[in-house]
Tab-separated table of C-alpha atoms in Angstrom:
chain	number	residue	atom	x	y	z
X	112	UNK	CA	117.396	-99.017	12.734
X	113	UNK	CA	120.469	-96.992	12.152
X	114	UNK	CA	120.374	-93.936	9.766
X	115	UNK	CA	123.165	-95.405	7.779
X	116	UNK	CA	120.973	-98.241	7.188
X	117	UNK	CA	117.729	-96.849	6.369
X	118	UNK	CA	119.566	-94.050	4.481
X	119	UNK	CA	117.773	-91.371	6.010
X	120	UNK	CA	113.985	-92.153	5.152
X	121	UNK	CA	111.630	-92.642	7.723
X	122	UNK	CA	111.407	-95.961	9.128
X	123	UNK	CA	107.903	-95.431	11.122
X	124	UNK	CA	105.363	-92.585	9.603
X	125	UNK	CA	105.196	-88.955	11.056
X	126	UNK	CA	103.481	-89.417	14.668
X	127	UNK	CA	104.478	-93.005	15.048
X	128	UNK	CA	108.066	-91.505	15.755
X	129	UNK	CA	106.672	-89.327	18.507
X	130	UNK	CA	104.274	-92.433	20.033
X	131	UNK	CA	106.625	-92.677	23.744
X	132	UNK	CA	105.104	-94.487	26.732
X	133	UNK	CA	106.521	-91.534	29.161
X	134	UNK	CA	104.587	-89.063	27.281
X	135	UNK	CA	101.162	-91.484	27.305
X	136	UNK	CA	99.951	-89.778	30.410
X	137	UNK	CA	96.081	-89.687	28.980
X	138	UNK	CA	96.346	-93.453	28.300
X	139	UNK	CA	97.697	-94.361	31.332
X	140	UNK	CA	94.619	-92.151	33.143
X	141	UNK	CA	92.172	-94.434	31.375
X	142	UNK	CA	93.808	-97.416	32.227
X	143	UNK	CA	93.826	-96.519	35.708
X	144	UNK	CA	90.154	-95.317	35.709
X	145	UNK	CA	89.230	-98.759	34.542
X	146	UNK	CA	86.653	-97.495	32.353
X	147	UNK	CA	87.175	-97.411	28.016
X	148	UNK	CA	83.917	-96.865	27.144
X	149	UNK	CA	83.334	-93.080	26.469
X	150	UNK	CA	79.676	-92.900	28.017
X	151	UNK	CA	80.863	-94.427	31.601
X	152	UNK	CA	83.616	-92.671	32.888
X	153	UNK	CA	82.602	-90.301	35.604
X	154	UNK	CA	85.034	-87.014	34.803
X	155	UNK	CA	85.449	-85.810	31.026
X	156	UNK	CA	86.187	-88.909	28.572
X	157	UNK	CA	89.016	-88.739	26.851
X	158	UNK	CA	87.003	-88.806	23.271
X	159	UNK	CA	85.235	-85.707	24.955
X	160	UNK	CA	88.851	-84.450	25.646
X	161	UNK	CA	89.694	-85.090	22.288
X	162	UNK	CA	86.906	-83.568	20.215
X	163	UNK	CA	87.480	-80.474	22.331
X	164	UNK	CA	91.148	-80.512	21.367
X	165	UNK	CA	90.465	-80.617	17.830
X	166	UNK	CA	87.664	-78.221	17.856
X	167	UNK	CA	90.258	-75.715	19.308
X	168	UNK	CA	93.093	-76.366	17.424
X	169	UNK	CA	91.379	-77.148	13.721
X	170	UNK	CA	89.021	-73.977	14.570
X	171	UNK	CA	86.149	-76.202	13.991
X	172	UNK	CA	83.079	-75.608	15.655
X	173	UNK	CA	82.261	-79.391	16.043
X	174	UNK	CA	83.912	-82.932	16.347
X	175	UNK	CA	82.981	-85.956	16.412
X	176	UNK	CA	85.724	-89.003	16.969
X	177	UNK	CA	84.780	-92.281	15.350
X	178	UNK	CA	86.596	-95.321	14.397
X	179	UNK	CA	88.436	-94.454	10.693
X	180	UNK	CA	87.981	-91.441	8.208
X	181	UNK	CA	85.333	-94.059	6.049
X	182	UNK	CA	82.926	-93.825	8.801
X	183	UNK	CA	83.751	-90.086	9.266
X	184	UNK	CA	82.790	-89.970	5.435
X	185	UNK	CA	79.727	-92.184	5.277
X	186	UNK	CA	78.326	-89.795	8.869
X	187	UNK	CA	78.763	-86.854	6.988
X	188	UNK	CA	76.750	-88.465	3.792
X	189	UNK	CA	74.081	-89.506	5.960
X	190	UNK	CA	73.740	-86.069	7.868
X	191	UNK	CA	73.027	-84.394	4.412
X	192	UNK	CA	69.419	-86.664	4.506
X	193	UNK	CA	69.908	-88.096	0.802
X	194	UNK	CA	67.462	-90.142	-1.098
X	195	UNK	CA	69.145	-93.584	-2.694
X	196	UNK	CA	70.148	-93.322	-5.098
X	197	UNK	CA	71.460	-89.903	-5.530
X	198	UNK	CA	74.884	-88.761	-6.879
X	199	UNK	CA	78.264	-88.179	-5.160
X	200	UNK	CA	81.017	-86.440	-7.031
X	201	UNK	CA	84.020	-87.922	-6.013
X	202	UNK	CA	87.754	-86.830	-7.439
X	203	UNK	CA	88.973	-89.345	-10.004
X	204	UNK	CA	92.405	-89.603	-7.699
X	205	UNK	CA	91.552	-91.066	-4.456
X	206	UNK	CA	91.451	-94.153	-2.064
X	207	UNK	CA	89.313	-96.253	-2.765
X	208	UNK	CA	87.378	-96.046	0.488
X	209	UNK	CA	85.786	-92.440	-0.547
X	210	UNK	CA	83.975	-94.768	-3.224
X	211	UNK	CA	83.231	-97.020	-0.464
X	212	UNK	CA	82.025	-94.557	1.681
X	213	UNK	CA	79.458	-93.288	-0.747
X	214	UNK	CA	78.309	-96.906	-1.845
X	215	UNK	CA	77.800	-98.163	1.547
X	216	UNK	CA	75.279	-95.354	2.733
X	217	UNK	CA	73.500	-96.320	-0.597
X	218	UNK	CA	74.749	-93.572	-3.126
X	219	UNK	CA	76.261	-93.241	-6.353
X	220	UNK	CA	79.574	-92.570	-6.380
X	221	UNK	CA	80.788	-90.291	-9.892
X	222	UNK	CA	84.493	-89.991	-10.566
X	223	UNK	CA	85.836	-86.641	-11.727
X	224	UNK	CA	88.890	-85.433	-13.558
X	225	UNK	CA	91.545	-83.552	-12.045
X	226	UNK	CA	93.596	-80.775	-12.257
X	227	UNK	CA	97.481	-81.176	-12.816
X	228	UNK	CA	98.126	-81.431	-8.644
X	229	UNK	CA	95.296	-83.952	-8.701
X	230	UNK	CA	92.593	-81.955	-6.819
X	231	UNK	CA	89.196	-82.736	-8.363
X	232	UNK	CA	88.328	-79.884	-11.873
X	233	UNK	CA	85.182	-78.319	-10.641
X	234	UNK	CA	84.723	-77.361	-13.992
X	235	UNK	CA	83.890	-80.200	-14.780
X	236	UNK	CA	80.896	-80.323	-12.150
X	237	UNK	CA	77.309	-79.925	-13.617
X	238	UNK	CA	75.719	-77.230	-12.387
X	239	UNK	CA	72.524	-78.908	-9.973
X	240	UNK	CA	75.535	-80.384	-8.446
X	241	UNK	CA	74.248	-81.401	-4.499
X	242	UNK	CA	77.384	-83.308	-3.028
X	243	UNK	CA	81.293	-83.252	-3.515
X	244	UNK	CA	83.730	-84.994	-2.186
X	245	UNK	CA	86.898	-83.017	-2.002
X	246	UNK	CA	90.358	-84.793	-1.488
X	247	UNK	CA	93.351	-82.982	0.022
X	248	UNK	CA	96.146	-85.867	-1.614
X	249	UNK	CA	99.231	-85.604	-0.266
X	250	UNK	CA	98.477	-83.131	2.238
X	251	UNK	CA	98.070	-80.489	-0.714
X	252	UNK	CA	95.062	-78.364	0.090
X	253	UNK	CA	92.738	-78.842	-2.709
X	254	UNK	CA	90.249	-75.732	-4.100
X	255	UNK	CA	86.504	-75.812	-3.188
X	256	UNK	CA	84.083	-76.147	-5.613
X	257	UNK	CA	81.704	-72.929	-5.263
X	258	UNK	CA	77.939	-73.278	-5.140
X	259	UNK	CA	77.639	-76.940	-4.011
X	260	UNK	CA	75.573	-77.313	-0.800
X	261	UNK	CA	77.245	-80.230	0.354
X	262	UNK	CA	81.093	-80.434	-0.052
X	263	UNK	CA	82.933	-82.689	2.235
X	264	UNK	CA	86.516	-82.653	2.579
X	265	UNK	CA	88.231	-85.620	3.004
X	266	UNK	CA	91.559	-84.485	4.952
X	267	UNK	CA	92.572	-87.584	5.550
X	268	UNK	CA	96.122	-86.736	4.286
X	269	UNK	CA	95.797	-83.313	5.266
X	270	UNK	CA	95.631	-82.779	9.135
X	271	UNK	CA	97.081	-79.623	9.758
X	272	UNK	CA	97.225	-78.205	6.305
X	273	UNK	CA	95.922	-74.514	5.836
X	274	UNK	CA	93.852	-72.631	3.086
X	275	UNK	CA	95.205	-69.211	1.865
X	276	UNK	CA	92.957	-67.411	4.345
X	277	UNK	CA	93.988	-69.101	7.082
X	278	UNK	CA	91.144	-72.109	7.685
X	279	UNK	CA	92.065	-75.273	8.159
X	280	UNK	CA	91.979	-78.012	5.910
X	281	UNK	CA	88.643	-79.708	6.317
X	282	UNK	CA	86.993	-76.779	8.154
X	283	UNK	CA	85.777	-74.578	4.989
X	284	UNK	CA	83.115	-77.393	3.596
X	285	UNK	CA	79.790	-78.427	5.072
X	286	UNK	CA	82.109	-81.143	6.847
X	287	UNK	CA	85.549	-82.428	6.904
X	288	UNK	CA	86.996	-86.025	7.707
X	289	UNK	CA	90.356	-87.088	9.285
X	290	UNK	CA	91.978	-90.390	9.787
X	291	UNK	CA	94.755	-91.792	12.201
X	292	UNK	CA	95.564	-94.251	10.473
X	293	UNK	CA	98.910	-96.178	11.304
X	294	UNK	CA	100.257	-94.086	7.576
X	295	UNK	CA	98.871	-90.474	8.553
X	296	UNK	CA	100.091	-87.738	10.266
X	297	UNK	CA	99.464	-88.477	13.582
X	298	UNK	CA	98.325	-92.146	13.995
X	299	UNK	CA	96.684	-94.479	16.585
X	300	UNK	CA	96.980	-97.504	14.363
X	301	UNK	CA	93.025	-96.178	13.198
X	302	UNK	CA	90.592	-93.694	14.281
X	303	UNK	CA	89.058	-90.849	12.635
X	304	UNK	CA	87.554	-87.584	12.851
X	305	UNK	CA	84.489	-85.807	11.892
X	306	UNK	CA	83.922	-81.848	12.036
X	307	UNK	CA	81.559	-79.518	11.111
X	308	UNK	CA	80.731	-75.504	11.814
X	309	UNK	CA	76.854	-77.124	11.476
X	310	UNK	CA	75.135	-77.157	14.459
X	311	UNK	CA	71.947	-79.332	13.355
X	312	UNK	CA	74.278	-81.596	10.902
X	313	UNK	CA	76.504	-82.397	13.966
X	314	UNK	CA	73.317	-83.672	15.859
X	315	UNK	CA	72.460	-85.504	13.277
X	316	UNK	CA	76.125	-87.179	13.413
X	317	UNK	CA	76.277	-87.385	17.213
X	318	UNK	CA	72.896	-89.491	17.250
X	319	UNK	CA	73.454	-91.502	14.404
X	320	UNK	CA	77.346	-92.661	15.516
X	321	UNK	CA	75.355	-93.839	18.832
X	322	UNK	CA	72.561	-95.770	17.004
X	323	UNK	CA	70.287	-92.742	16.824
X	324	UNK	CA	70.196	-92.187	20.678
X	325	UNK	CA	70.253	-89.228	22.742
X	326	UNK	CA	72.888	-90.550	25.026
X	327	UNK	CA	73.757	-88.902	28.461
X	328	UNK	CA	77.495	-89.538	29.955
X	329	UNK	CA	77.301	-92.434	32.761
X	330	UNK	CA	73.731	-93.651	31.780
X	331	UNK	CA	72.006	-96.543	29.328
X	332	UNK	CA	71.072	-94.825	26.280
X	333	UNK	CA	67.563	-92.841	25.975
X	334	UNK	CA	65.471	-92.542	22.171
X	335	UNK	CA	63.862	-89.950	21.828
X	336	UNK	CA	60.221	-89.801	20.112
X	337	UNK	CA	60.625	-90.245	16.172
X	338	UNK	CA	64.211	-91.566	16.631
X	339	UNK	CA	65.975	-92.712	13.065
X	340	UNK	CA	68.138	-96.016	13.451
X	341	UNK	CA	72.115	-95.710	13.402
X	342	UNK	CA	74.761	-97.373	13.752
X	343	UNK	CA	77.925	-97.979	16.344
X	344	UNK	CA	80.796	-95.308	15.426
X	345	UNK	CA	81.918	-94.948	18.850
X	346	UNK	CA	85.722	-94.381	19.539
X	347	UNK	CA	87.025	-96.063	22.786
X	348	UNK	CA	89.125	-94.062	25.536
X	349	UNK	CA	92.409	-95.333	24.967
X	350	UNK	CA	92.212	-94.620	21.487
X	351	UNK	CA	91.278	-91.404	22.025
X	352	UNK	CA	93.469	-90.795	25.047
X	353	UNK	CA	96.375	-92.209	22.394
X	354	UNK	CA	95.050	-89.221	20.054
X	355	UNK	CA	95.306	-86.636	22.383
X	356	UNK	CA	99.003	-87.282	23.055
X	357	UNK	CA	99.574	-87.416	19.480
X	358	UNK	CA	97.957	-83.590	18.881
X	359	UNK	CA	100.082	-82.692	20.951
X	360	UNK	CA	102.674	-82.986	18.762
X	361	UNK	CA	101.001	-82.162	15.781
X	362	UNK	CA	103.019	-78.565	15.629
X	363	UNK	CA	106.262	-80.678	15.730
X	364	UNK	CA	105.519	-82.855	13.518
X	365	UNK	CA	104.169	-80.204	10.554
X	366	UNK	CA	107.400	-78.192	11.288
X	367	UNK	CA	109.657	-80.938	10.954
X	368	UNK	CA	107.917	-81.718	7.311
X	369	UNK	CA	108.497	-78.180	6.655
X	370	UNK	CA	112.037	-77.690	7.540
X	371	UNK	CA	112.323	-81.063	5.725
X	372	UNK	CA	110.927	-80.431	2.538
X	373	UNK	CA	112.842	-77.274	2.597
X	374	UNK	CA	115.940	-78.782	3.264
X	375	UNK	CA	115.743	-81.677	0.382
X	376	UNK	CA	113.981	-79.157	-2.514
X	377	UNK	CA	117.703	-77.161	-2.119
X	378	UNK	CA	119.068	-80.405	-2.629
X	379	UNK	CA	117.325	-81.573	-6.104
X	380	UNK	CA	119.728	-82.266	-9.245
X	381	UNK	CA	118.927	-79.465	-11.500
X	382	UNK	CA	117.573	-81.798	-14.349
X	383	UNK	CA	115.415	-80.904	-17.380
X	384	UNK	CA	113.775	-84.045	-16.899
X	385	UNK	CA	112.491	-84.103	-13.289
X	386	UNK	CA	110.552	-81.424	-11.914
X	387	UNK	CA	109.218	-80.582	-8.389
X	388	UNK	CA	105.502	-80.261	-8.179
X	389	UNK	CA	104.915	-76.965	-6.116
X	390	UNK	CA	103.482	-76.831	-3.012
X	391	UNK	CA	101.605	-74.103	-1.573
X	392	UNK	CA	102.863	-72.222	1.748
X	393	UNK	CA	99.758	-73.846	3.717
X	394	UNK	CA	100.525	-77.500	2.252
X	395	UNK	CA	101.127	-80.423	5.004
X	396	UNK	CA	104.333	-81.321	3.255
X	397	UNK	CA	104.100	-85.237	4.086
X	398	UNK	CA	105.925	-86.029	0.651
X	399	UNK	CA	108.210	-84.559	-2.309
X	400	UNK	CA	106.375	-85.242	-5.577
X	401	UNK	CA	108.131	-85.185	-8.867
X	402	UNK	CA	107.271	-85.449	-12.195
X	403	UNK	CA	109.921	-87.121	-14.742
X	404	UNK	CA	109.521	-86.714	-18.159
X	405	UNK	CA	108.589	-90.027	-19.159
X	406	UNK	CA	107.463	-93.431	-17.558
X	407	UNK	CA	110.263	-95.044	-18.384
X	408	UNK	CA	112.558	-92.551	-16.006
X	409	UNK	CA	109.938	-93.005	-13.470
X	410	UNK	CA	110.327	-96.250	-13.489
X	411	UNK	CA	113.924	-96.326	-13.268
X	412	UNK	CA	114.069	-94.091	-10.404
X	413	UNK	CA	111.487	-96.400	-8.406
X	414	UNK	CA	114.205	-99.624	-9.183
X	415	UNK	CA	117.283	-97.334	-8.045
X	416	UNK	CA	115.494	-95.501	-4.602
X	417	UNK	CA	114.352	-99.729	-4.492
X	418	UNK	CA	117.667	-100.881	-4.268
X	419	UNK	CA	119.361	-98.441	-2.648
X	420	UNK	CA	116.681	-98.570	0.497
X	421	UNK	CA	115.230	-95.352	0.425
X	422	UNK	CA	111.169	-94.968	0.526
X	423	UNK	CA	109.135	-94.416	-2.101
X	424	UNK	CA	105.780	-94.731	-3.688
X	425	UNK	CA	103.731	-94.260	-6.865
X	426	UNK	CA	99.990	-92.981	-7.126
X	427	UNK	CA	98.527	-95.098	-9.472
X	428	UNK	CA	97.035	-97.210	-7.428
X	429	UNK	CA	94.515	-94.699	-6.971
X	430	UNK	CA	92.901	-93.695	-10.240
X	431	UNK	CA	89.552	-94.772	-9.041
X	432	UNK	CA	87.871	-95.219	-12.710
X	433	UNK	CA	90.170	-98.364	-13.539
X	434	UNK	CA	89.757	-99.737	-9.550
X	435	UNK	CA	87.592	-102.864	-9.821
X	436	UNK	CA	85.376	-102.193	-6.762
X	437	UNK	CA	84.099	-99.272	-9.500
X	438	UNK	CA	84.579	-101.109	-12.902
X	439	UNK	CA	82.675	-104.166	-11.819
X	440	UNK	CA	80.003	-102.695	-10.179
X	441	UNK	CA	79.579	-105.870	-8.002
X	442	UNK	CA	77.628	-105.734	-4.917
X	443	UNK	CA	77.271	-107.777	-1.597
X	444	UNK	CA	73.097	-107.867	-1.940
X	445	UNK	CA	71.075	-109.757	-3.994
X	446	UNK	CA	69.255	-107.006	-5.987
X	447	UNK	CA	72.879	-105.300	-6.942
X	448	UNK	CA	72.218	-102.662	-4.856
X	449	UNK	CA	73.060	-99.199	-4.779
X	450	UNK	CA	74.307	-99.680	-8.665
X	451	UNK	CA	70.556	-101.000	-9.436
X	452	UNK	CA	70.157	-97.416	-9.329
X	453	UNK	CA	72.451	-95.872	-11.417
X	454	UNK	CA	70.524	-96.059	-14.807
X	455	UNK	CA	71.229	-92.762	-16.725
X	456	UNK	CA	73.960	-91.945	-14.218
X	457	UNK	CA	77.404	-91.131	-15.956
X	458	UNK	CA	80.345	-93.397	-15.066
X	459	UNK	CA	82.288	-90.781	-14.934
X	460	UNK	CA	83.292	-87.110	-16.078
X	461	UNK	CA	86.436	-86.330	-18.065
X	462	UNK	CA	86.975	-84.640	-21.136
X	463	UNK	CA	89.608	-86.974	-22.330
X	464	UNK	CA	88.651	-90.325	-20.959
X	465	UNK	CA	91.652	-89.888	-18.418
X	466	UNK	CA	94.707	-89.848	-20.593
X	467	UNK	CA	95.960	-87.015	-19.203
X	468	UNK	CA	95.718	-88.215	-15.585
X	469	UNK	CA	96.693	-91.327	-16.813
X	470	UNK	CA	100.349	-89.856	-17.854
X	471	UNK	CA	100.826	-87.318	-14.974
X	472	UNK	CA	100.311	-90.611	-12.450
X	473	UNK	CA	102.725	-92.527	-14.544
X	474	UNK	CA	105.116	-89.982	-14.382
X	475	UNK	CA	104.661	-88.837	-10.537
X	476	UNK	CA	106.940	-90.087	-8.206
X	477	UNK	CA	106.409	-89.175	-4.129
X	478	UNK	CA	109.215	-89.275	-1.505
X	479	UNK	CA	107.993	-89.260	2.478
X	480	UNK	CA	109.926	-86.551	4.209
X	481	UNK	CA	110.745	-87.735	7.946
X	482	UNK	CA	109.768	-85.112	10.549
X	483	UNK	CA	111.152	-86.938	13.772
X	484	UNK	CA	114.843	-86.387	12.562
X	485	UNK	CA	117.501	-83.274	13.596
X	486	UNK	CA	118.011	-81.000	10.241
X	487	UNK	CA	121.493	-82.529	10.282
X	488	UNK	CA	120.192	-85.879	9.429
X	489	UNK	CA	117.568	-84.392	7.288
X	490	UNK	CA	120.382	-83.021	5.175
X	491	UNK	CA	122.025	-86.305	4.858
X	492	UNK	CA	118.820	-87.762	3.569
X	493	UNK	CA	118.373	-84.993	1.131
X	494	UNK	CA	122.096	-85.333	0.093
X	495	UNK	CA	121.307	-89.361	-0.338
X	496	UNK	CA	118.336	-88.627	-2.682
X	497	UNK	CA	120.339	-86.164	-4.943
X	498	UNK	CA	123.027	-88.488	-5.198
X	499	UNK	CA	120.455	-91.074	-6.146
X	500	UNK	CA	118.798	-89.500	-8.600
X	501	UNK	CA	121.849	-88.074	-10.718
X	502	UNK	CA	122.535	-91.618	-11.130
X	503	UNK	CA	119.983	-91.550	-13.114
């Protein structure tokens, strides 16, 4: 597709642009070994390759690669050895899946509000709180909640990002979970990632992703005495040989969101009624967000970037306390199961019942910035939104 066509918006998300069969040299290797199961090759997998990747460049201490960021989730859930029942904290602006992460491992998932750059208010947290899920939307690196023993960050959005002192996102918590999804960063269609500076907690994930065995590369695997059940996370070597290539261009791609977002923000109509939302220096700047003054300009802008071709999206979608997998409280077994056991358990916590969320998401609008192109086209696609929106 020509850039005249697509008006200079993306046509494939961030590392799909950089996905080239002459650069697939890892995938290739494991086609020509024969061998896509992780445990049977006989030199270093490529999952093995992988997790050592990201443990270098994420500054992690461990990794674990598993099929999509819900399993990453639910593995760190289950390392923290919950009772059913018990209470996850979960940010009121979020996929859905974080919900479904939490449910599925038999736990009580508790929207919270959020700030006004939709991190989750850990203000709002009670004070025996025991696990938070923190959500870096957008690639905006959210604040930690202090105090909490278990706060996992879901980076799914967020590979790459940085905290003010320098960590990366999804390194600072007890554990912090990626995706690849075909929408993300850097993509291999799915796939995700676990990590963790816990030593024990990571054992607990390596066994449990490999149905509680004790696995040894190249053999059947081995249970050891008192061995808990698990399940079958295991990532396959052309996905993860399809990962590595893609971390390699995870710089590039981060830079060219940078030098985008740069590059369009000098390019915004000076207008009372639209407003950038600020992004922090460390921010994976995967979108633009702006906030118009009412929902009726929002709305008009989503008909005109609509018509005139140029990519776009809204964030209601995920306000998690009006999705129906939470309002209906429906389950798959008989008994109702986890919600038979969230008697007494708030629905969720918000000092206003969401109405302020409610009108910052109807008001948001998010533009994808395209990393893959030269800053000349770049400049044309910032030029194109400009003109689009003083049309307004």
């Amino acid at each position: 597709m020509t850039l005249e066509k697509r008006l200079g918006q993306r046509f494939l998300p961030y590392g799909a642009n950089y996905l080239d069969w002459s650069d697939m040299s890892e995938l290739r290797h494991a086609i020509d070994q024969g061998v896509l199961f992780r445990y049977q090759t006989e030199t270093e997998s490529m999952a093995d390759r992988l997790e050592r990747r990201v443990t270098e460049q994420l500054g992690a201490d461990h990794a674990l690669a598993v099929h999509n960021c819900t399993e990453a989730l639910r593995l760190a859930l289950v390392s923290t050895r919950p009772r059913t029942g018990d209470v996850v904290y979960i940010p009121a602006v979020t996929f859905v899946a974080v919900a479904g992460a939490v449910l599925s491992t038999g736990l009580i998932p508790v929207p919270v509000d959020v700030d006004e750059s939709f991190s989750l208010d850990a203000s709002l947290l009670p004070p025996d709180a025991q696990r938070v899920v923190v959500a870096h939307m957008e690639g905006a690196v959210a604040p930690l909640p202090e105090g909490v023993p278990y706060v996992i960050e879901d980076a799914a959005q967020a590979l790459g990002a940085v905290f003010p002192d320098g960590r990366r996102a999804g390194t600072r918590g007890y554990a912090g979970a990626f995706s690849f999804h075909h929408n993300k960063i850097l993509t291999s269609g799915e796939g995700g990632l676990l990590v963790t500076n816990d030593p024990a907690a990571w054992q607990v994930m390596r066994c449990y992703h490999d149905h509680g065995s004790a696995r040894v590369p190249g053999r059947y695997p081995t249970w050891n005495e008192g061995a808990y059940y698990g399940e079958n996370f295991v990532t396959s070597e052309e996905v993860a040989a399809i990962q590595l290539q893609q971390f390699r261009h995870l710089d590039d791609v981060l830079a060219g969101l940078e030098r985008h977002y740069a590059v369009t923000t000098q390019e915004l109509p000076a207008r009372a009624d639209i407003a950038l939302l600020p992004r922090s220096a460390g921010d994976a700047k995967i979108s633009l967000r702006l906030r118009l003054e009412s929902r009726e300009l929002r709305d008009a802008a989503v008909d005109l970037l609509s018509a005139r071709g140029i990519a776009h999206w809204t964030l209601g979608k995920y306000l998690l306390p009006e999705h129906p997998v939470l309002t209906s409280r429906n389950s798959l077994y008989a008994d109702g199961f986890p919600w038979n056991l969230a008697d007494g358990i708030p629905h969720a916590l918000s000092r206003d019942g969401f109405a302020r969320t409610r009108s910052l998401l109807d008001r948001t609008l998010c533009v994808p910035l395209s990393p893959e192109l030269p800053e000349a086209e770049q400049r044309v696609a910032a030029k194109t939104l400009r003109q689009t929106l003083e049309l307004l």
